[in-house]
Each structure stands twice: as structure tokens, then as C-alpha cells.
Short mmCIF file of C-alpha atoms and ligand atoms in Angstrom, two decimals:
data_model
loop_
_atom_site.label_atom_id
_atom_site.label_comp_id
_atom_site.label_asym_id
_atom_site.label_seq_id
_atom_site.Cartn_x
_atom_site.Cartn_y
_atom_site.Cartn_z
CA UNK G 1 0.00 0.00 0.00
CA UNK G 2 1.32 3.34 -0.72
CA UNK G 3 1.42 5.61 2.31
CA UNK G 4 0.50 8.89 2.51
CA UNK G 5 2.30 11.37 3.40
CA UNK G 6 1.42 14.34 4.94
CA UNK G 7 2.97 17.10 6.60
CA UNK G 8 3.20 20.63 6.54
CA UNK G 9 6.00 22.49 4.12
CA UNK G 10 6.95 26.08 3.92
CA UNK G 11 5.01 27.79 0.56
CA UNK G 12 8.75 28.40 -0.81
CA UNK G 13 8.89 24.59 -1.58
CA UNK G 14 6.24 23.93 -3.39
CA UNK G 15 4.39 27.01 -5.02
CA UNK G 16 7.14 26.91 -7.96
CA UNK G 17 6.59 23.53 -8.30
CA UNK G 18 3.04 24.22 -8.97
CA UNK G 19 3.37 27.36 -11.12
CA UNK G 20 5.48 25.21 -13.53
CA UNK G 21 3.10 22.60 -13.86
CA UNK G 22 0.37 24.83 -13.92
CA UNK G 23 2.43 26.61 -17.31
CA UNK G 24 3.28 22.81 -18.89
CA UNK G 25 -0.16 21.81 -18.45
CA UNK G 26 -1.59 25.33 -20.04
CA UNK G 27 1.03 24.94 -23.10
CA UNK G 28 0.19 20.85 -23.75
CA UNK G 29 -3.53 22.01 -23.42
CA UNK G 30 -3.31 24.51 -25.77
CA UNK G 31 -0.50 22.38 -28.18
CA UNK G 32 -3.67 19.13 -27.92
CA UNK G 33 -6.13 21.94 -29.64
CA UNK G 34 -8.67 21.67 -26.40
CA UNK G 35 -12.30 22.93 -27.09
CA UNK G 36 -13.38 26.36 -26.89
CA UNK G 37 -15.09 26.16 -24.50
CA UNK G 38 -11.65 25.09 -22.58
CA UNK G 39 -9.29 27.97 -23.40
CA UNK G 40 -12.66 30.17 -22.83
CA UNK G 41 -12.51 29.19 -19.65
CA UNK G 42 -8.73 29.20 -19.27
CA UNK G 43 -7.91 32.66 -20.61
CA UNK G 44 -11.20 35.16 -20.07
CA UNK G 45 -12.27 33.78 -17.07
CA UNK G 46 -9.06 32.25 -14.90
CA UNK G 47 -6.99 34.91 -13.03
CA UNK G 48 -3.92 34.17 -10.54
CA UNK G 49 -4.72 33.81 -7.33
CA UNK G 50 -1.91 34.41 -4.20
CA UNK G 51 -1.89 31.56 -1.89
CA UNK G 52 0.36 32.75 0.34
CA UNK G 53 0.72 29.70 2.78
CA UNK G 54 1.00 26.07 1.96
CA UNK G 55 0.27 23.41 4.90
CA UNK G 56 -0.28 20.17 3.18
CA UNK G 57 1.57 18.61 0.69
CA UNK G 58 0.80 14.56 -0.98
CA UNK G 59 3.84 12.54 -2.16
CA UNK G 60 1.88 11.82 -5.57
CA UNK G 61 2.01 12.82 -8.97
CA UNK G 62 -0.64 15.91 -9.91
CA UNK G 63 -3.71 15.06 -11.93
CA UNK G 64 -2.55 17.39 -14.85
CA UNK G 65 -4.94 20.51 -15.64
CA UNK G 66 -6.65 19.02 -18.34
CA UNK G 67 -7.49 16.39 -16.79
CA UNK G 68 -9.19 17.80 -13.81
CA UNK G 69 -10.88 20.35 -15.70
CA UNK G 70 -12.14 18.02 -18.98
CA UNK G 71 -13.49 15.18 -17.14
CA UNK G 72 -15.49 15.34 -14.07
CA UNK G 73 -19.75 15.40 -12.64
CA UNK G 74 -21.79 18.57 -12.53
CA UNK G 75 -24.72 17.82 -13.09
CA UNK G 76 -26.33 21.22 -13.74
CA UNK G 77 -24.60 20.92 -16.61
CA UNK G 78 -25.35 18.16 -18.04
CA UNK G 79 -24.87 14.33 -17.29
CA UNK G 80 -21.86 13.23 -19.26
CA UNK G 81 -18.49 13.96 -18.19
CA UNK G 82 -17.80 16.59 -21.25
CA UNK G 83 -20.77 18.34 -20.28
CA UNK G 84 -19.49 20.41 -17.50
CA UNK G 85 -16.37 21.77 -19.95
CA UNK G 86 -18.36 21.91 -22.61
CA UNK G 87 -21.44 23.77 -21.36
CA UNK G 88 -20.82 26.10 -18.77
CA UNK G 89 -19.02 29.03 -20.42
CA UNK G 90 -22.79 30.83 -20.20
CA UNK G 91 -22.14 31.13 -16.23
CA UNK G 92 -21.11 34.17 -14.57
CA UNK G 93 -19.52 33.20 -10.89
CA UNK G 94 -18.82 36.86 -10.40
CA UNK G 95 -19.74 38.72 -8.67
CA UNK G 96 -21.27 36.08 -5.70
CA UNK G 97 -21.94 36.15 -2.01
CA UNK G 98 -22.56 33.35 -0.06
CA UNK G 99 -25.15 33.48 2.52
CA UNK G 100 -24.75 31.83 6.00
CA UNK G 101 -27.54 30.99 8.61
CA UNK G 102 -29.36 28.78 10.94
CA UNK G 103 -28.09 28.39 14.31
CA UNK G 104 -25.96 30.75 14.68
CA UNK G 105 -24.96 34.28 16.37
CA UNK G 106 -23.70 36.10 13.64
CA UNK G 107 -25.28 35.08 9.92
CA UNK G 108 -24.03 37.46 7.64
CA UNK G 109 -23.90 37.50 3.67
CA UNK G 110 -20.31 37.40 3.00
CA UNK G 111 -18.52 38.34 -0.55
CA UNK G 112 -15.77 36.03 -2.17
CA UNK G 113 -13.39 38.63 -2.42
CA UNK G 114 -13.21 39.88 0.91
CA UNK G 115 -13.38 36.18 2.37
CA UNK G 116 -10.29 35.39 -0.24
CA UNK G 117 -8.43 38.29 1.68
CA UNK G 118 -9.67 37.88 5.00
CA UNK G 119 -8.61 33.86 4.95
CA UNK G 120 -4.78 33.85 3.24
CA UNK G 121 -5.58 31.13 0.55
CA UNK G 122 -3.17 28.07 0.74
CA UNK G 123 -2.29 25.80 -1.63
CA UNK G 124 -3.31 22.12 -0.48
CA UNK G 125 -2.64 18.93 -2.88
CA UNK G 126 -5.19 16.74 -1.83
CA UNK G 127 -6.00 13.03 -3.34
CA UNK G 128 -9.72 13.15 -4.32
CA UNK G 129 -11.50 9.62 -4.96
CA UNK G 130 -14.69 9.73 -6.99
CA UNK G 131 -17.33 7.12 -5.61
CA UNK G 132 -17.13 6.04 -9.12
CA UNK G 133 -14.15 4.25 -8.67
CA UNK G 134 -11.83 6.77 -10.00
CA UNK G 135 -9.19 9.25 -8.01
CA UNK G 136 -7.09 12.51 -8.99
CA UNK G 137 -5.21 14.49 -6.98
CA UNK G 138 -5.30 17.98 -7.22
CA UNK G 139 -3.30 21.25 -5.65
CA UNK G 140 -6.31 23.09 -4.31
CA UNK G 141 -6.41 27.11 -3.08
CA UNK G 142 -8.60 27.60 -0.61
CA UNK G 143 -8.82 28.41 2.69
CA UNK G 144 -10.43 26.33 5.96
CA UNK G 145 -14.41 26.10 6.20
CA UNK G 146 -13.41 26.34 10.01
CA UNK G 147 -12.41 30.44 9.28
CA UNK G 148 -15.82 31.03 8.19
CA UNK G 149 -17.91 29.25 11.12
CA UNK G 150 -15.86 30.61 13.43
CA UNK G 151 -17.00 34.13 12.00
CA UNK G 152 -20.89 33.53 12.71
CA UNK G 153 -20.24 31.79 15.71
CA UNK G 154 -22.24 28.55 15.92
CA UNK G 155 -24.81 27.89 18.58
CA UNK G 156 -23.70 24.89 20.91
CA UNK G 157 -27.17 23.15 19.74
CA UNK G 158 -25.76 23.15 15.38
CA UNK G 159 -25.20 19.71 14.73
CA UNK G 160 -25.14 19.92 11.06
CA UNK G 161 -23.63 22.13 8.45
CA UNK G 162 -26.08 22.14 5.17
CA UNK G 163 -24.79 23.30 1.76
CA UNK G 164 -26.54 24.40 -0.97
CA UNK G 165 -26.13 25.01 -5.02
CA UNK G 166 -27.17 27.96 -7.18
CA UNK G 167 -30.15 27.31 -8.89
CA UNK G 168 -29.69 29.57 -12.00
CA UNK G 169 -31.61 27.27 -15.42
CA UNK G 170 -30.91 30.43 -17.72
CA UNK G 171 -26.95 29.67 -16.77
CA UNK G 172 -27.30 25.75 -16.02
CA UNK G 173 -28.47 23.84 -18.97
CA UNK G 174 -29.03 20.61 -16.93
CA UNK G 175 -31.16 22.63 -14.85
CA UNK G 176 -33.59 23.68 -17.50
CA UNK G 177 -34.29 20.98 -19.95
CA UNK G 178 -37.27 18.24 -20.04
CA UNK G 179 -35.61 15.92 -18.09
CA UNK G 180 -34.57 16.59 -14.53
CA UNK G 181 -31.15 14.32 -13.52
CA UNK G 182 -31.65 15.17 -9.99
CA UNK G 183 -33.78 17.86 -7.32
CA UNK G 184 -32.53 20.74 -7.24
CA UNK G 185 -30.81 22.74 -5.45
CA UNK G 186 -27.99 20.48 -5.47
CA UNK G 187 -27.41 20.28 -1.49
CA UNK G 188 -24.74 18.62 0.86
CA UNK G 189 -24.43 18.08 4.35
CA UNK G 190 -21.40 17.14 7.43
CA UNK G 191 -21.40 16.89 10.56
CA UNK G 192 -20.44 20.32 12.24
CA UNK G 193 -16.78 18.19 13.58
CA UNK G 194 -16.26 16.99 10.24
CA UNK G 195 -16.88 20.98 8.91
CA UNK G 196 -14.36 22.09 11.36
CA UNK G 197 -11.68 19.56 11.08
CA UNK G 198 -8.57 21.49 9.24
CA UNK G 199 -8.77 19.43 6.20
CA UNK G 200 -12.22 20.17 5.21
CA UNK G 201 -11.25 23.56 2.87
CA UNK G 202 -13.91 26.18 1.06
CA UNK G 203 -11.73 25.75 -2.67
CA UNK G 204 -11.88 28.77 -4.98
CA UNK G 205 -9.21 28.00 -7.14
CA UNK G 206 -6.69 24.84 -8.17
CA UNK G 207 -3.58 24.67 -9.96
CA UNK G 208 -3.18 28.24 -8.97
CA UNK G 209 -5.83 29.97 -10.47
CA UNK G 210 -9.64 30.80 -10.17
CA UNK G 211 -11.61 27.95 -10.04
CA UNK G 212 -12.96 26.98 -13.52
CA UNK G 213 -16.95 27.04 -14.06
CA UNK G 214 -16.95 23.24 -14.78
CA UNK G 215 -14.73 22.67 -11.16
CA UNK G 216 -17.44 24.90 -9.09
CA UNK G 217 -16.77 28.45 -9.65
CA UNK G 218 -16.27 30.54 -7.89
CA UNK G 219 -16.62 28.77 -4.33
CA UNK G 220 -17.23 24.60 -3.80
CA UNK G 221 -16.24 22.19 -0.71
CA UNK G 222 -13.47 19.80 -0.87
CA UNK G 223 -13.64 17.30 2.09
CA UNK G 224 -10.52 14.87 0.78
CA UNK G 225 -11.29 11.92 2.68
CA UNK G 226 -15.06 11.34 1.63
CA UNK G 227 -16.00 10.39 -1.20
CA UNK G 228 -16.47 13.27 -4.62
CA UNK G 229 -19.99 13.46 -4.63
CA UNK G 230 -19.52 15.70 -1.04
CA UNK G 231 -17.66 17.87 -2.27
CA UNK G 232 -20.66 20.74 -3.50
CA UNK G 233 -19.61 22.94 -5.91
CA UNK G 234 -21.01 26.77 -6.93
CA UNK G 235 -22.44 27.06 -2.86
CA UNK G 236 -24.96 29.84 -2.19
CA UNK G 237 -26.11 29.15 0.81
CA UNK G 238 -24.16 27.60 4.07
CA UNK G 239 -27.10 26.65 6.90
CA UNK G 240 -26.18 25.49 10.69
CA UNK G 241 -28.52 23.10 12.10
CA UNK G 242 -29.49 20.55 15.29
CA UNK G 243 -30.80 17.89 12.29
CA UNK G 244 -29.07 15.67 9.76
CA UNK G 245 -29.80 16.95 6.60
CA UNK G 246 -31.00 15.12 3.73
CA UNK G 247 -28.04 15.14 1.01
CA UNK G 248 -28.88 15.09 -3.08
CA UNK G 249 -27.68 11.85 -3.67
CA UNK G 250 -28.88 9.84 -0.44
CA UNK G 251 -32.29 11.94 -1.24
CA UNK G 252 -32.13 10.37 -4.92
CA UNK G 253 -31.04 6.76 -4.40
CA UNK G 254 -29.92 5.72 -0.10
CA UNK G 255 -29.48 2.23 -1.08
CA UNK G 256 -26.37 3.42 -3.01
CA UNK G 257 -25.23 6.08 -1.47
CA UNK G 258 -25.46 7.54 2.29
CA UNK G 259 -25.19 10.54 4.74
CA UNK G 260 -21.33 9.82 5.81
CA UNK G 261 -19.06 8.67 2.31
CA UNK G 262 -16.23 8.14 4.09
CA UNK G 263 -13.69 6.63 1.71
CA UNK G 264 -13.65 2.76 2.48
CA UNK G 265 -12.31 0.19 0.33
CA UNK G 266 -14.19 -2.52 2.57
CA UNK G 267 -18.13 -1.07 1.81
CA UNK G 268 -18.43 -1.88 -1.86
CA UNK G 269 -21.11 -0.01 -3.71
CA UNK G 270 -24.11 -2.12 -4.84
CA UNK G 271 -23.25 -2.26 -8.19
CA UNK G 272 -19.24 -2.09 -8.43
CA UNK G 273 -16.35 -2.33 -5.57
CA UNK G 274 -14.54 0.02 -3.89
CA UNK G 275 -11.28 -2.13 -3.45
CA UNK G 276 -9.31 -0.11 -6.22
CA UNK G 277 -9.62 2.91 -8.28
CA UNK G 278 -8.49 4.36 -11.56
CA UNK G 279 -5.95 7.31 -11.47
CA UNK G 280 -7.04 10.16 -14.05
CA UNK G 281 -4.35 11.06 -16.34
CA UNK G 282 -2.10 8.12 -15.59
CA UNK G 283 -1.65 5.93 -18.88
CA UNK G 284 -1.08 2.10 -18.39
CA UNK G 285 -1.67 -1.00 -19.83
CA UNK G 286 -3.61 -3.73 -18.10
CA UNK G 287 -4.87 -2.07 -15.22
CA UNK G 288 -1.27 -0.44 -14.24
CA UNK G 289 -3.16 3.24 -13.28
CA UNK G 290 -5.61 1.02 -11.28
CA UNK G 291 -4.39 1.04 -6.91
CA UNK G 292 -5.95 0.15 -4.41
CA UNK G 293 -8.04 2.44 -2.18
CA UNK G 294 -6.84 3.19 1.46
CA UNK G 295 -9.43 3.71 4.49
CA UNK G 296 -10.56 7.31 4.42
CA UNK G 297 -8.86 8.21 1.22
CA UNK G 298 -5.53 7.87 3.28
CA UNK G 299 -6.55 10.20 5.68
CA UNK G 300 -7.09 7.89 8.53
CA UNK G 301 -4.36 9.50 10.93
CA UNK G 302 -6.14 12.80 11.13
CA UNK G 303 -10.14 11.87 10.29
CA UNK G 304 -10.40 8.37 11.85
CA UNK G 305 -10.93 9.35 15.08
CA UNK G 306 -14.25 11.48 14.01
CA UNK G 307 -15.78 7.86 13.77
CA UNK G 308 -14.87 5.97 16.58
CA UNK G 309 -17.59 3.57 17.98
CA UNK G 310 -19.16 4.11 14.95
CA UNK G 311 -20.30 1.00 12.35
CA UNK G 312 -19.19 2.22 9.28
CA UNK G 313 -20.72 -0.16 7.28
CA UNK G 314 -23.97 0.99 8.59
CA UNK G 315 -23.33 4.45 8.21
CA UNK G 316 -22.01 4.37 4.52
N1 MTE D 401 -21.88 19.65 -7.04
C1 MTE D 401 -22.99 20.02 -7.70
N2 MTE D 401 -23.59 21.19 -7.40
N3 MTE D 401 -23.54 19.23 -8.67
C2 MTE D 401 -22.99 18.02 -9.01
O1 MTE D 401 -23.52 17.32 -9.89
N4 MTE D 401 -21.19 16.39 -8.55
C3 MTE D 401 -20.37 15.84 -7.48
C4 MTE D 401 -19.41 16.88 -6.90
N5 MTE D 401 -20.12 18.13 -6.67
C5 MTE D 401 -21.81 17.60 -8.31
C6 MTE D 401 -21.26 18.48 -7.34
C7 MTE D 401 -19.61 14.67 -7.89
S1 MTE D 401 -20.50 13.23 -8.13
C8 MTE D 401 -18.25 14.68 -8.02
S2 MTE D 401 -17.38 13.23 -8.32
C9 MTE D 401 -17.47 15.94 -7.95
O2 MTE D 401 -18.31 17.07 -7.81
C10 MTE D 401 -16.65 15.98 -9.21
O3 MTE D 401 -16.12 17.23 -9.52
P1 MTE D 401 -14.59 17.62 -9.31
O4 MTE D 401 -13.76 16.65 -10.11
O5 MTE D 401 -14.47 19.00 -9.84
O6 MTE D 401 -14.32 17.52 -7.85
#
């Protein structure tokens, strides 16, 4: 099993390391002839961001840009994994304001840009595991979800953090047409110690630069140990509450897919296993980009704990 390793490195070591990827990525997108909708996205909407700080670091090769950024679920967009690329260059993630309330003391509608300079962004290169059996990892800016519940000041009786989608169909072509993929607004749910725990990061940009529409402009969750379909993307709305919310995709089918998604290679899914995954981007001949899948994403040294005396194979 490959380990994991994680620890915390000055910014100095690994922002150029990013910025040159981020270039050689940019240049073999660009040299590949990549849609329009692609270098769209990449040159009129992208800008630089400054992550400052840089606390976590993975000993694994980066998902390159174009892969992230061509190949993922959105399903606003569409239901096919070209969609999101393809058909979200209509959506304008600027200007945007998220709204937090519930149980709290201070709710408060709070704008991107002063949140980005409030909370010095930091780069964070986090492995990501689809529940579809595939994984990526990806050098996130963001900053902690903790920053921003600390600022309203939960109420000891929130439980729950809820987290909810845009619901724009003039911008969201999956959210207009005939057939409806799923309720909307898309929402997500953890428990308020799973919010707070340092890993669990508000992204609004990867490889360096603004999130791209397709990735969850401008502001989505990335909670690296569960599995992708937690991770909400384009949030409006953060609520605190005393009751376990009802997530999208337990809401749509909970015989396949449940409250908690921890990462666990021992819980198959119904219809596939959850032994091994496929890494994005890696080439390889019979099954070489295919490794196995470690308890909580490999994050077991600094999540397990959350769970203890808890059946995970009831609570999948
Ligand atoms: N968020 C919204 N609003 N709508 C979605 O359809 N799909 C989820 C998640 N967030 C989804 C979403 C799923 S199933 C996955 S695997 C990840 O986004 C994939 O996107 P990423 O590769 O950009 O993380």
C-alpha cells in the first residue's frame, strides 16, 4: 500500500513547483487543440490567485490541468463527463456572495473577495476519490471552512452544516431541460466536527488559479477523505442546524449512497467495488493506473478518530 504522506511544508517549496506545472499543463492544453469552450474558460475567465501559505503537501504525482478540468460530474450541466467543460461558459460566478444561517450568532452575507483576503488562501494537494471508482489528486487554493464558522459563531445546539447550489436554469443547462437528472438545489451536508476539522477547505481555485466554471466556480467544498460526490460545488447558501440533513444523492437513491461517504475500500457499492480505483491522467496497460483504495482516502491519521464507535458499514 502506498502511504501517505502528509505534513506541513513552507510555501517556498512547493508554489514553484506548482506554477510550472500549472504553465506545462496550459502549453500541452493549448499544443492538444482543447475545445473552446476550454481555453474560454482558461484565458477570459481564470486569473492568478496568491496563496500565500502552503500546509499540506501529498507525495503523488498531480492530476494534470486538463485532466481535472475536462473530465469530471456537474450535473447542472449536463450528465456526461464533457458536459461540464463543454457547457458552462454561459455562467457568470462573479460577482457572488454566499449566505450563511441557521443556528448561529452572527449570519451574515459574505462576498468572495473579501473572504479570499480575509482567509490567506493556501495551496493544499489533496488526493480526491470519486465514488465512481476513479481518483485525482489535485493542488487546491482555498482556505479552511473552520475560518468562516468561526466568524458567525455557531450555537452549541448546530449539529449539522447544510450546503446548498445555485439554482440559476438560464446559466445551467441541466437545470432547465425536459428531463430533470436530480432535485434541485444540489445540497450537501457534514457533521459540524467533520466541517471544522482542518482538512475540510472552502476551494476557490486549483492549480493556482480561479476555479474553472466546470470545477465549481467561484466557491465549492473539498472534504478529501469522503468520497467526490460531497464535495458541493457553486455554494450559495451555508445553513447550521441541530438535524441531519438530507443530502442530493442519499435523497435520490440511499441504497447506493449515504449521509457519511467516508472513503472505504471494505463497503463496496451495490453495483461495483470500492477495493481499487483508476488514477485520471495516468496511462497504463492492463490495469497499471488502477491502486488500491486506502481507508478514508488515506486520511485515517487525522479523520479516523471522528468515527470511533461508529459501524461504518452501517453508516455508509
Ligand atoms: N456539485 C454540484 N452542485 N452538482 C454536481 O452534480 N457532482 C459531485 C461533486 N459536486 C456535483 C457536485 C460529484 S458526483 C463529483 S465526483 C465531484 O463534484 C466531481 O467534480 P470535481 O472533479 O471538480 O471535484
Amino acid at each position: 500500500m502506498s502511504k501517505l504522506r502528509l505534513t506541513k511544508i513552507p510555501a517556498s517549496e512547493i508554489t514553484p513547483f506548482s506554477v510550472y506545472l500549472k504553465r506545462r499543463e496550459f502549453l500541452t492544453g493549448a499544443a492538444a487543440g482543447l475545445g473552446m469552450a476550454v481555453m474560454a474558460g482558461k484565458t477570459a475567465l481564470a486569473e492568478p490567485l496568491q496563496s500565500t501559505k502552503s500546509d499540506y503537501v501529498l507525495d503523488e504525482k498531480l492530476t494534470p490541468l486538463k485532466d481535472i478540468t475536462t473530465y469530471n460530474n456537474f450535473y447542472e450541466f449536463g450528465l456526461n463527463k464533457s458536459d461540464p467543460v463543454n457547457l458552462s461558459g454561459g455562467f457568470k460566478p462573479k460577482p457572488w456572495a454566499i449566505e450563511v444561517d441557521g443556528m448561529v450568532n452572527k449570519p451574515g452575507t459574505f462576498d468572495i473577495e473579501t473572504l479570499i483576503k480575509d482567509f490567506p488562501l493556501e495551496e493544499r494537494v489533496y488526493r480526491m476519490r470519486c465514488v465512481e471508482a476513479w481518483s485525482m489528486v489535485i493542488p487546491w487554493d482555498g482556505f479552511q471552512l473552520s475560518h468562516l464558522l468561526d466568524r458567525v459563531e455557531p450555537l452549541a445546539s448546530a449539529k449539522y452544516v447544510v450546503f446548498e447550489t445555485v439554482v440559476r436554469p438560464s446559466q445551467m443547462p441541466g437545470q432547465s431541460g425536459l428531463f430533470q437528472s436530480l432535485n434541485w438545489p444540489y445540497i450537501e451536508g457534514l457533521r459540524l466536527d467533520e466541517a471544522r476539522h482542518p482538512l475540510t477547505l472552502l476551494a476557490v481555485g486549483l492549480y493556482g488559479e480561479t476555479l474553472p466554471n466546470q470545477n465549481g466556480a467561484p466557491i465549492r467544498l473539498v472534504v478529501p477523505w469522503k468520497y467526490g460526490f460531497k464535495g458541493i460545488k457553486s455554494i450559495v447558501r451555508i445553513t447550521l442546524t441541530d438535524k441531519q440533513p438530507l443530502n442530493t444523492w442519499k435523497a435520490t437513491n440511499s441504497q447506493e449512497y449515504g449521509f457519511y461517504a467516508n472513503v472505504n475500500p471494505e463497503v463496496d457499492h451495490p453495483r461495483w467495488s470500492q477495493a481499487s480505483e483508476r488514477r485520471i491522467g495516468e496511462g497504463g496497460f492492463f490495469g497499471a493506473n488502477r491502486r488500491p483504495t486506502l481507508p478514508f482516502n488515506g486520511y485515517a491519521d487525522q479523520v479516523a478518530s471522528l468515527y470511533s464507535g461508529m459501524d461504518l458499514k452501517v453508516n455508509y
